[in-house]
């Protein structure tokens, strides 16, 4: 099935009780009928494969184009020498999320796995081998990929336009009056998104219009960007992204290989498919940049913070800026009268980092939550008691109220479920029945609530059903289901009566699926479009003398179960279908273009919160670690679908475990090559790594975050968890780990 | 050179002229037979997204050259449901929310079907986890996956029991 | 993947005739060779498909009490063969700790013996590697070598042999049966894999065109069934190669060790039989002191090849643990997490 839009069937499989609806796209996904970009094979398809650099810096001196062209089935070899022109300079960034794009603009090499040529052939096998036959030779320069060789600089911004430095209060005075100062350094490695679906594209041109099948977290921005690169209006670009095989931030930003494949399709006049190999994903499609963080905490006699200083040296590429805003983790969480967060940049010969699930929040939280644990230890306090003693009632620094903050309840619920009160204060106190060391640790989870402008359309049809539309993206978070629930609710219909179209750029802009803000952003648009549709329907009824609702203008009506009811007399009601039929209308259409109210946003600090409790079991002799139990309690405003929200928390917590125990790109700094650019040696957790997970949904009402009260759930689970596991490791062994991932040999001396 | 092989794919006998011996079973299914339900995640046997059944056994289709499979019977995710009726494993994956993005799901489900027919896990969640560890899920749906496998296995066992009775 | 001729011989004689021709490679389960072809490390001109050759997929129990395993027996079939697993539980445990269920269904015993090393520099065509390109150098030596060899390495190569199953097999004196252009012969498994020395490109004792057709375990190997374990440390709980691994097998008589078999995995270019350590245990009381002494002997010659000194201590400890677990007795049922230090944990708390 190659849909123009996702025709989410109105039927669904599974439970219909309460709100935890099973996924509307479930049947498609379990039958193999959900179509991901690379699943498309239009007639006349050609296959493109990039050749990538094996050096980190220098120049491509020679490519054996003749050998590649001679391979049977090869149609074209694109190199810097013959790459067709683009209409926008790839060196020039395109705001707001634009990066310098690597599209064969020169023979320079700036990182390993940079595309240096594109081979197009009649078969995948031919294109793959011909790319090898290019056998590049280089004029190489020394790689600068470690802390010592990279150039340090003062970055203009961190993350996406964030301030590199924020200060509140008098830091020196805070440290001066501290009874204790805890200071330490922490190191987090380069990590790669490694979505299960490699970045893929199938591009087909028709004159100056192009249809692009690709996984995409930001369709409207991408259409505009592709339009600029190809010199065509944005509306001539149609992106179909019905399903993303995982995104985690890596599919929100344009990248060179996909752009080159679209370019090749135009040049050759035939559809072109390109899918990156797993190894090729370790370069041009972003990663979580390395950080070296230092934290300094001043604490008074009562265990209250007097000063908090968080500094992050964050790595980026030699030619572009994306820095993990790691130190910002210290801003929203703990009540310190003085806080300074600072970032410094480090230029390395790597691909440019990018947002990766909880960018900055994850690596910053990893360091901060250990530092907090170290401070609690220094004070002889239970880590939960310490956190409660430093609970921020208002946003530290600004003093703004939180739009809502049920963190105290998260601590309480999580601790109770986990059994935290039985935790001995000192480390190395617990063993399991096999004599293995047990440790318990905790971390606070926090994630901001961004809101993206989004549009939607809601159509009530004369048959009583409805169609709701927004160009959203479901990369697994459950958007198709939750958004349909929101739309259905606004329309006063059961989700089964609502057809939902999404994942297609010609639909109203659904905003960016990132920053854990998609359900809130696209959801608000659907909510308001639904309200608009109901308002238009109401107008039809109120002006129709034949309607039982006639003349109820000032009293108003409510929409419920497919009927409008007079507010003052529930018995006087009429079905949508009847109103439309009598009016001779096939449908009534509501639209909305939604954004957050800037005044409300300025007046409030908006965050999701949570508390994560971890148990680790460690073989005392052999050092092997297992995170044997994870309990997270999260408060994220109104929960639209508890089933899919829980799954998001589980996923985030597993990412936290992975950050703590497994993930790391290993670079040979002599060459800058990543020596584990695969899935056998770049370890992500397997099923057996995660024996016990629980996620508690802590109730929270938020009247300010947005009119539907929804906060984000997609990334918060990573935060808190990394620190909780590291702290549990300390509790089990007495060893403080400050470098991730934790390794077997860290415990051999224990 | 062209190699001729015959395969039974989801119950249908197919005579296939292979234009290239380099074609893997995975690329044969996806690019030539248009059975794109089977996914490519790593192409090196390191992720399990391409898991299919060959002669009833779960394998990684990416490491199997199609030319070596003359006469084999291949079952893919497309061949699991009977019409609109989902296979118990498919239904359980939906009920237990055993997936998020869905990309690893065909491989997970085929792996689970293989696991259940192998019969080595019993009702032990830890054995299921170990025996499903050849299928990476980057979204982290492992808890739902494990529950789905156990639930489907219980249902299939009960059904077999009923059939026998 | 380069272009190649694909050959489907119908019998062993024809296969060996084809396999003896220059540029040929035998293809069985494909789990290693096809992968290496995809990354360009192996570029055979002729691929000889032996996966359907008749008669090589059987487990035969011979009259002298030994067992003969055909080279095409799949890892999963061997591990779950009840008679085999009862007689050689450590072999079954090693098999089940390797790779994934899918790979075990495809991988063959012969292929496992022929498995190439997994050094990142061997797999990376842009790096110098004396195995891949003789004389080109070894980029692993001063590179990322945390998991490389600590025994039997040379300046020319510090890669390790990645097989799990070979570790208990070498400890049990397995014999490899070979057919080739010059006729059949057999060698000890311990003599199949070569240490790198000055010729790391010579990975094994096979001559051109020779094919492993089977493997025999002698009758005496069954004596260890009651006290036999394989233990494997990994960087995640499953689907990972060993950091270090060990097979330990004991027979005990009148409270003293009668015979011991010990081998280490992932420490050298071959599965590492620790004969001196075995000898030290004969007649000893099966206690921690004896085990620690044996472990020290096993690693006496060890030296780091890079940033991997920890593996030496880890190897000592895993030997002690494996011996301790073997002494406790082979588990009645295969552990849920085969070969894992966590194999005794149920891990079963809140899920399902």
PDB file of C-alpha atoms in Angstrom, chain A residues 531-719:
ATOM      1  CA  UNK A 531     -14.434  23.479  17.653  1.00  0.00           C
ATOM      2  CA  UNK A 532     -14.592  25.580  14.510  1.00  0.00           C
ATOM      3  CA  UNK A 533     -16.464  22.843  12.654  1.00  0.00           C
ATOM      4  CA  UNK A 534     -18.936  22.483  15.491  1.00  0.00           C
ATOM      5  CA  UNK A 535     -19.422  26.265  15.555  1.00  0.00           C
ATOM      6  CA  UNK A 536     -20.262  26.266  11.867  1.00  0.00           C
ATOM      7  CA  UNK A 537     -22.619  23.362  12.309  1.00  0.00           C
ATOM      8  CA  UNK A 538     -24.222  25.124  15.241  1.00  0.00           C
ATOM      9  CA  UNK A 539     -24.797  28.184  13.136  1.00  0.00           C
ATOM     10  CA  UNK A 540     -26.639  26.070  10.568  1.00  0.00           C
ATOM     11  CA  UNK A 541     -28.879  24.651  13.267  1.00  0.00           C
ATOM     12  CA  UNK A 542     -29.544  27.841  15.160  1.00  0.00           C
ATOM     13  CA  UNK A 543     -30.650  29.630  12.032  1.00  0.00           C
ATOM     14  CA  UNK A 544     -32.926  26.821  10.914  1.00  0.00           C
ATOM     15  CA  UNK A 545     -36.477  27.154  12.208  1.00  0.00           C
ATOM     16  CA  UNK A 546     -36.949  23.421  11.640  1.00  0.00           C
ATOM     17  CA  UNK A 547     -34.226  22.570  14.122  1.00  0.00           C
ATOM     18  CA  UNK A 548     -35.007  21.840  17.771  1.00  0.00           C
ATOM     19  CA  UNK A 549     -32.019  24.056  18.467  1.00  0.00           C
ATOM     20  CA  UNK A 550     -33.449  27.033  16.633  1.00  0.00           C
ATOM     21  CA  UNK A 551     -33.019  30.217  18.573  1.00  0.00           C
ATOM     22  CA  UNK A 552     -30.686  28.835  21.210  1.00  0.00           C
ATOM     23  CA  UNK A 553     -28.108  31.370  20.193  1.00  0.00           C
ATOM     24  CA  UNK A 554     -27.278  32.980  23.506  1.00  0.00           C
ATOM     25  CA  UNK A 555     -27.754  29.822  25.505  1.00  0.00           C
ATOM     26  CA  UNK A 556     -25.435  27.793  23.374  1.00  0.00           C
ATOM     27  CA  UNK A 557     -25.102  24.133  22.565  1.00  0.00           C
ATOM     28  CA  UNK A 558     -22.794  21.268  23.412  1.00  0.00           C
ATOM     29  CA  UNK A 559     -21.534  18.613  21.021  1.00  0.00           C
ATOM     30  CA  UNK A 560     -21.747  15.045  22.234  1.00  0.00           C
ATOM     31  CA  UNK A 561     -22.134  11.628  20.651  1.00  0.00           C
ATOM     32  CA  UNK A 562     -22.731  13.069  17.210  1.00  0.00           C
ATOM     33  CA  UNK A 563     -25.519  15.396  18.364  1.00  0.00           C
ATOM     34  CA  UNK A 564     -25.792  19.031  19.328  1.00  0.00           C
ATOM     35  CA  UNK A 565     -27.666  19.575  22.609  1.00  0.00           C
ATOM     36  CA  UNK A 566     -29.164  22.770  23.967  1.00  0.00           C
ATOM     37  CA  UNK A 567     -27.111  23.704  26.971  1.00  0.00           C
ATOM     38  CA  UNK A 568     -30.195  24.460  29.083  1.00  0.00           C
ATOM     39  CA  UNK A 569     -32.223  21.480  27.919  1.00  0.00           C
ATOM     40  CA  UNK A 570     -30.328  18.294  27.117  1.00  0.00           C
ATOM     41  CA  UNK A 571     -33.483  16.753  25.705  1.00  0.00           C
ATOM     42  CA  UNK A 572     -33.531  19.224  22.849  1.00  0.00           C
ATOM     43  CA  UNK A 573     -30.922  17.952  20.508  1.00  0.00           C
ATOM     44  CA  UNK A 574     -30.283  17.072  16.931  1.00  0.00           C
ATOM     45  CA  UNK A 575     -27.890  14.759  15.126  1.00  0.00           C
ATOM     46  CA  UNK A 576     -25.131  16.329  13.005  1.00  0.00           C
ATOM     47  CA  UNK A 577     -26.285  14.321  10.045  1.00  0.00           C
ATOM     48  CA  UNK A 578     -29.811  15.669  10.282  1.00  0.00           C
ATOM     49  CA  UNK A 579     -28.631  19.275  10.503  1.00  0.00           C
ATOM     50  CA  UNK A 580     -26.436  18.888   7.448  1.00  0.00           C
ATOM     51  CA  UNK A 581     -28.994  16.945   5.426  1.00  0.00           C
ATOM     52  CA  UNK A 582     -31.721  19.480   6.022  1.00  0.00           C
ATOM     53  CA  UNK A 583     -29.354  22.295   5.120  1.00  0.00           C
ATOM     54  CA  UNK A 584     -28.556  20.454   1.900  1.00  0.00           C
ATOM     55  CA  UNK A 585     -24.881  20.492   2.855  1.00  0.00           C
ATOM     56  CA  UNK A 586     -22.610  17.502   2.175  1.00  0.00           C
ATOM     57  CA  UNK A 587     -20.264  18.668   4.861  1.00  0.00           C
ATOM     58  CA  UNK A 588     -19.160  21.502   7.061  1.00  0.00           C
ATOM     59  CA  UNK A 589     -15.478  22.323   7.343  1.00  0.00           C
ATOM     60  CA  UNK A 590     -13.684  23.804  10.308  1.00  0.00           C
ATOM     61  CA  UNK A 591     -10.110  25.001  10.222  1.00  0.00           C
ATOM     62  CA  UNK A 592      -7.590  26.246  12.714  1.00  0.00           C
ATOM     63  CA  UNK A 593      -4.147  27.704  12.812  1.00  0.00           C
ATOM     64  CA  UNK A 594      -2.927  27.347  16.344  1.00  0.00           C
ATOM     65  CA  UNK A 595      -0.083  28.649  18.369  1.00  0.00           C
ATOM     66  CA  UNK A 596       0.616  29.183  22.018  1.00  0.00           C
ATOM     67  CA  UNK A 597      -0.533  32.379  23.646  1.00  0.00           C
ATOM     68  CA  UNK A 598       2.745  34.272  24.105  1.00  0.00           C
ATOM     69  CA  UNK A 599       1.509  36.143  27.178  1.00  0.00           C
ATOM     70  CA  UNK A 600       0.584  32.942  28.994  1.00  0.00           C
ATOM     71  CA  UNK A 601       3.864  31.365  27.926  1.00  0.00           C
ATOM     72  CA  UNK A 602       5.910  34.304  29.175  1.00  0.00           C
ATOM     73  CA  UNK A 603       4.187  34.251  32.537  1.00  0.00           C
ATOM     74  CA  UNK A 604       4.794  30.560  33.250  1.00  0.00           C
ATOM     75  CA  UNK A 605       7.558  28.002  33.354  1.00  0.00           C
ATOM     76  CA  UNK A 606       6.350  24.909  31.542  1.00  0.00           C
ATOM     77  CA  UNK A 607       7.854  21.498  32.103  1.00  0.00           C
ATOM     78  CA  UNK A 608       6.951  17.837  32.382  1.00  0.00           C
ATOM     79  CA  UNK A 609       8.420  16.226  35.476  1.00  0.00           C
ATOM     80  CA  UNK A 610       9.162  12.796  36.773  1.00  0.00           C
ATOM     81  CA  UNK A 611      11.118  10.658  39.199  1.00  0.00           C
ATOM     82  CA  UNK A 612      12.993   7.545  38.170  1.00  0.00           C
ATOM     83  CA  UNK A 613      14.099   4.827  40.585  1.00  0.00           C
ATOM     84  CA  UNK A 614      16.572   2.193  39.487  1.00  0.00           C
ATOM     85  CA  UNK A 615      17.854  -1.065  40.838  1.00  0.00           C
ATOM     86  CA  UNK A 616      21.060  -2.497  39.448  1.00  0.00           C
ATOM     87  CA  UNK A 617      22.527  -5.909  40.075  1.00  0.00           C
ATOM     88  CA  UNK A 618      26.261  -6.304  39.661  1.00  0.00           C
ATOM     89  CA  UNK A 619      28.401  -9.378  39.596  1.00  0.00           C
ATOM     90  CA  UNK A 620      30.961  -8.440  42.270  1.00  0.00           C
ATOM     91  CA  UNK A 621      33.790 -10.375  40.630  1.00  0.00           C
ATOM     92  CA  UNK A 622      33.095 -10.067  36.950  1.00  0.00           C
ATOM     93  CA  UNK A 623      31.658  -6.560  36.852  1.00  0.00           C
ATOM     94  CA  UNK A 624      28.721  -7.349  34.608  1.00  0.00           C
ATOM     95  CA  UNK A 625      25.777  -5.046  35.347  1.00  0.00           C
ATOM     96  CA  UNK A 626      22.098  -5.436  34.772  1.00  0.00           C
ATOM     97  CA  UNK A 627      19.493  -2.752  35.390  1.00  0.00           C
ATOM     98  CA  UNK A 628      17.148  -5.212  37.033  1.00  0.00           C
ATOM     99  CA  UNK A 629      14.330  -2.835  37.871  1.00  0.00           C
ATOM    100  CA  UNK A 630      13.259   0.597  36.700  1.00  0.00           C
ATOM    101  CA  UNK A 631      10.286   2.479  38.094  1.00  0.00           C
ATOM    102  CA  UNK A 632       9.393   5.877  36.682  1.00  0.00           C
ATOM    103  CA  UNK A 633       6.604   8.169  37.852  1.00  0.00           C
ATOM    104  CA  UNK A 634       5.818  11.012  35.496  1.00  0.00           C
ATOM    105  CA  UNK A 635       3.481  14.001  35.475  1.00  0.00           C
ATOM    106  CA  UNK A 636       2.890  15.448  32.022  1.00  0.00           C
ATOM    107  CA  UNK A 637      -0.416  17.227  32.139  1.00  0.00           C
ATOM    108  CA  UNK A 638      -3.390  15.569  30.561  1.00  0.00           C
ATOM    109  CA  UNK A 639      -2.780  12.057  29.288  1.00  0.00           C
ATOM    110  CA  UNK A 640      -4.622  11.436  26.044  1.00  0.00           C
ATOM    111  CA  UNK A 641      -3.785   7.760  25.716  1.00  0.00           C
ATOM    112  CA  UNK A 642      -2.278   5.958  28.707  1.00  0.00           C
ATOM    113  CA  UNK A 643      -1.294   2.928  26.639  1.00  0.00           C
ATOM    114  CA  UNK A 644       0.878   4.790  24.161  1.00  0.00           C
ATOM    115  CA  UNK A 645       2.129   7.250  26.768  1.00  0.00           C
ATOM    116  CA  UNK A 646       3.368   4.385  28.927  1.00  0.00           C
ATOM    117  CA  UNK A 647       5.161   2.977  25.916  1.00  0.00           C
ATOM    118  CA  UNK A 648       6.860   6.336  25.407  1.00  0.00           C
ATOM    119  CA  UNK A 649       8.038   6.341  29.015  1.00  0.00           C
ATOM    120  CA  UNK A 650       9.287   2.760  28.734  1.00  0.00           C
ATOM    121  CA  UNK A 651      11.160   3.666  25.587  1.00  0.00           C
ATOM    122  CA  UNK A 652      12.701   6.729  27.182  1.00  0.00           C
ATOM    123  CA  UNK A 653      13.777   4.764  30.240  1.00  0.00           C
ATOM    124  CA  UNK A 654      15.364   2.103  28.033  1.00  0.00           C
ATOM    125  CA  UNK A 655      17.240   4.896  26.267  1.00  0.00           C
ATOM    126  CA  UNK A 656      18.398   6.020  29.690  1.00  0.00           C
ATOM    127  CA  UNK A 657      19.637   2.527  30.485  1.00  0.00           C
ATOM    128  CA  UNK A 658      21.341   2.439  27.120  1.00  0.00           C
ATOM    129  CA  UNK A 659      23.038   5.785  27.778  1.00  0.00           C
ATOM    130  CA  UNK A 660      24.220   4.593  31.168  1.00  0.00           C
ATOM    131  CA  UNK A 661      25.347   1.092  30.261  1.00  0.00           C
ATOM    132  CA  UNK A 662      25.763   0.549  26.537  1.00  0.00           C
ATOM    133  CA  UNK A 663      25.978   3.275  23.936  1.00  0.00           C
ATOM    134  CA  UNK A 664      29.171   4.804  22.667  1.00  0.00           C
ATOM    135  CA  UNK A 665      30.681   5.494  19.284  1.00  0.00           C
ATOM    136  CA  UNK A 666      34.329   4.483  19.509  1.00  0.00           C
ATOM    137  CA  UNK A 667      36.627   6.653  17.411  1.00  0.00           C
ATOM    138  CA  UNK A 668      40.205   5.910  16.448  1.00  0.00           C
ATOM    139  CA  UNK A 669      41.606   9.375  16.889  1.00  0.00           C
ATOM    140  CA  UNK A 670      44.539   8.662  14.587  1.00  0.00           C
ATOM    141  CA  UNK A 671      42.160   8.566  11.642  1.00  0.00           C
ATOM    142  CA  UNK A 672      38.865   9.886  13.001  1.00  0.00           C
ATOM    143  CA  UNK A 673      37.174   6.674  11.904  1.00  0.00           C
ATOM    144  CA  UNK A 674      34.372   5.277  14.011  1.00  0.00           C
ATOM    145  CA  UNK A 675      35.378   1.702  14.705  1.00  0.00           C
ATOM    146  CA  UNK A 676      31.972   0.383  15.741  1.00  0.00           C
ATOM    147  CA  UNK A 677      29.703   1.930  13.127  1.00  0.00           C
ATOM    148  CA  UNK A 678      27.251  -0.955  13.098  1.00  0.00           C
ATOM    149  CA  UNK A 679      24.723  -2.603  15.409  1.00  0.00           C
ATOM    150  CA  UNK A 680      26.903  -5.499  16.531  1.00  0.00           C
ATOM    151  CA  UNK A 681      29.477  -3.396  18.343  1.00  0.00           C
ATOM    152  CA  UNK A 682      27.580  -0.139  18.891  1.00  0.00           C
ATOM    153  CA  UNK A 683      25.444  -1.634  21.578  1.00  0.00           C
ATOM    154  CA  UNK A 684      21.847  -0.688  22.093  1.00  0.00           C
ATOM    155  CA  UNK A 685      19.826  -2.696  24.593  1.00  0.00           C
ATOM    156  CA  UNK A 686      18.324  -6.018  23.606  1.00  0.00           C
ATOM    157  CA  UNK A 687      15.175  -7.474  25.102  1.00  0.00           C
ATOM    158  CA  UNK A 688      17.091  -9.380  27.783  1.00  0.00           C
ATOM    159  CA  UNK A 689      18.668  -6.174  29.068  1.00  0.00           C
ATOM    160  CA  UNK A 690      15.394  -4.830  30.379  1.00  0.00           C
ATOM    161  CA  UNK A 691      13.710  -7.324  32.665  1.00  0.00           C
ATOM    162  CA  UNK A 692      11.453  -5.015  34.628  1.00  0.00           C
ATOM    163  CA  UNK A 693       9.976  -1.652  33.746  1.00  0.00           C
ATOM    164  CA  UNK A 694       7.159   0.281  35.315  1.00  0.00           C
ATOM    165  CA  UNK A 695       5.766   3.682  34.438  1.00  0.00           C
ATOM    166  CA  UNK A 696       3.328   5.421  36.740  1.00  0.00           C
ATOM    167  CA  UNK A 697       1.107   8.127  35.290  1.00  0.00           C
ATOM    168  CA  UNK A 698       0.802  10.781  37.970  1.00  0.00           C
ATOM    169  CA  UNK A 699      -2.315  12.939  37.507  1.00  0.00           C
ATOM    170  CA  UNK A 700      -1.676  16.575  36.691  1.00  0.00           C
ATOM    171  CA  UNK A 701      -3.974  19.343  35.457  1.00  0.00           C
ATOM    172  CA  UNK A 702      -2.434  22.217  33.604  1.00  0.00           C
ATOM    173  CA  UNK A 703      -4.586  25.223  32.785  1.00  0.00           C
ATOM    174  CA  UNK A 704      -1.817  27.196  31.128  1.00  0.00           C
ATOM    175  CA  UNK A 705       0.433  24.995  29.027  1.00  0.00           C
ATOM    176  CA  UNK A 706      -2.126  24.989  26.214  1.00  0.00           C
ATOM    177  CA  UNK A 707      -5.931  24.820  26.022  1.00  0.00           C
ATOM    178  CA  UNK A 708      -5.893  21.007  25.860  1.00  0.00           C
ATOM    179  CA  UNK A 709      -3.624  20.692  28.893  1.00  0.00           C
ATOM    180  CA  UNK A 710      -1.206  18.343  27.136  1.00  0.00           C
ATOM    181  CA  UNK A 711       2.520  18.262  27.892  1.00  0.00           C
ATOM    182  CA  UNK A 712       5.204  16.144  26.245  1.00  0.00           C
ATOM    183  CA  UNK A 713       6.106  12.555  27.108  1.00  0.00           C
ATOM    184  CA  UNK A 714       8.524  11.429  24.388  1.00  0.00           C
ATOM    185  CA  UNK A 715      11.867  12.448  25.777  1.00  0.00           C
ATOM    186  CA  UNK A 716      11.490  12.925  29.505  1.00  0.00           C
ATOM    187  CA  UNK A 717      12.032   9.213  30.222  1.00  0.00           C
ATOM    188  CA  UNK A 718      15.668   9.457  29.134  1.00  0.00           C
ATOM    189  CA  UNK A 719      16.346  12.173  31.679  1.00  0.00           C
TER     190      UNK A 719
END
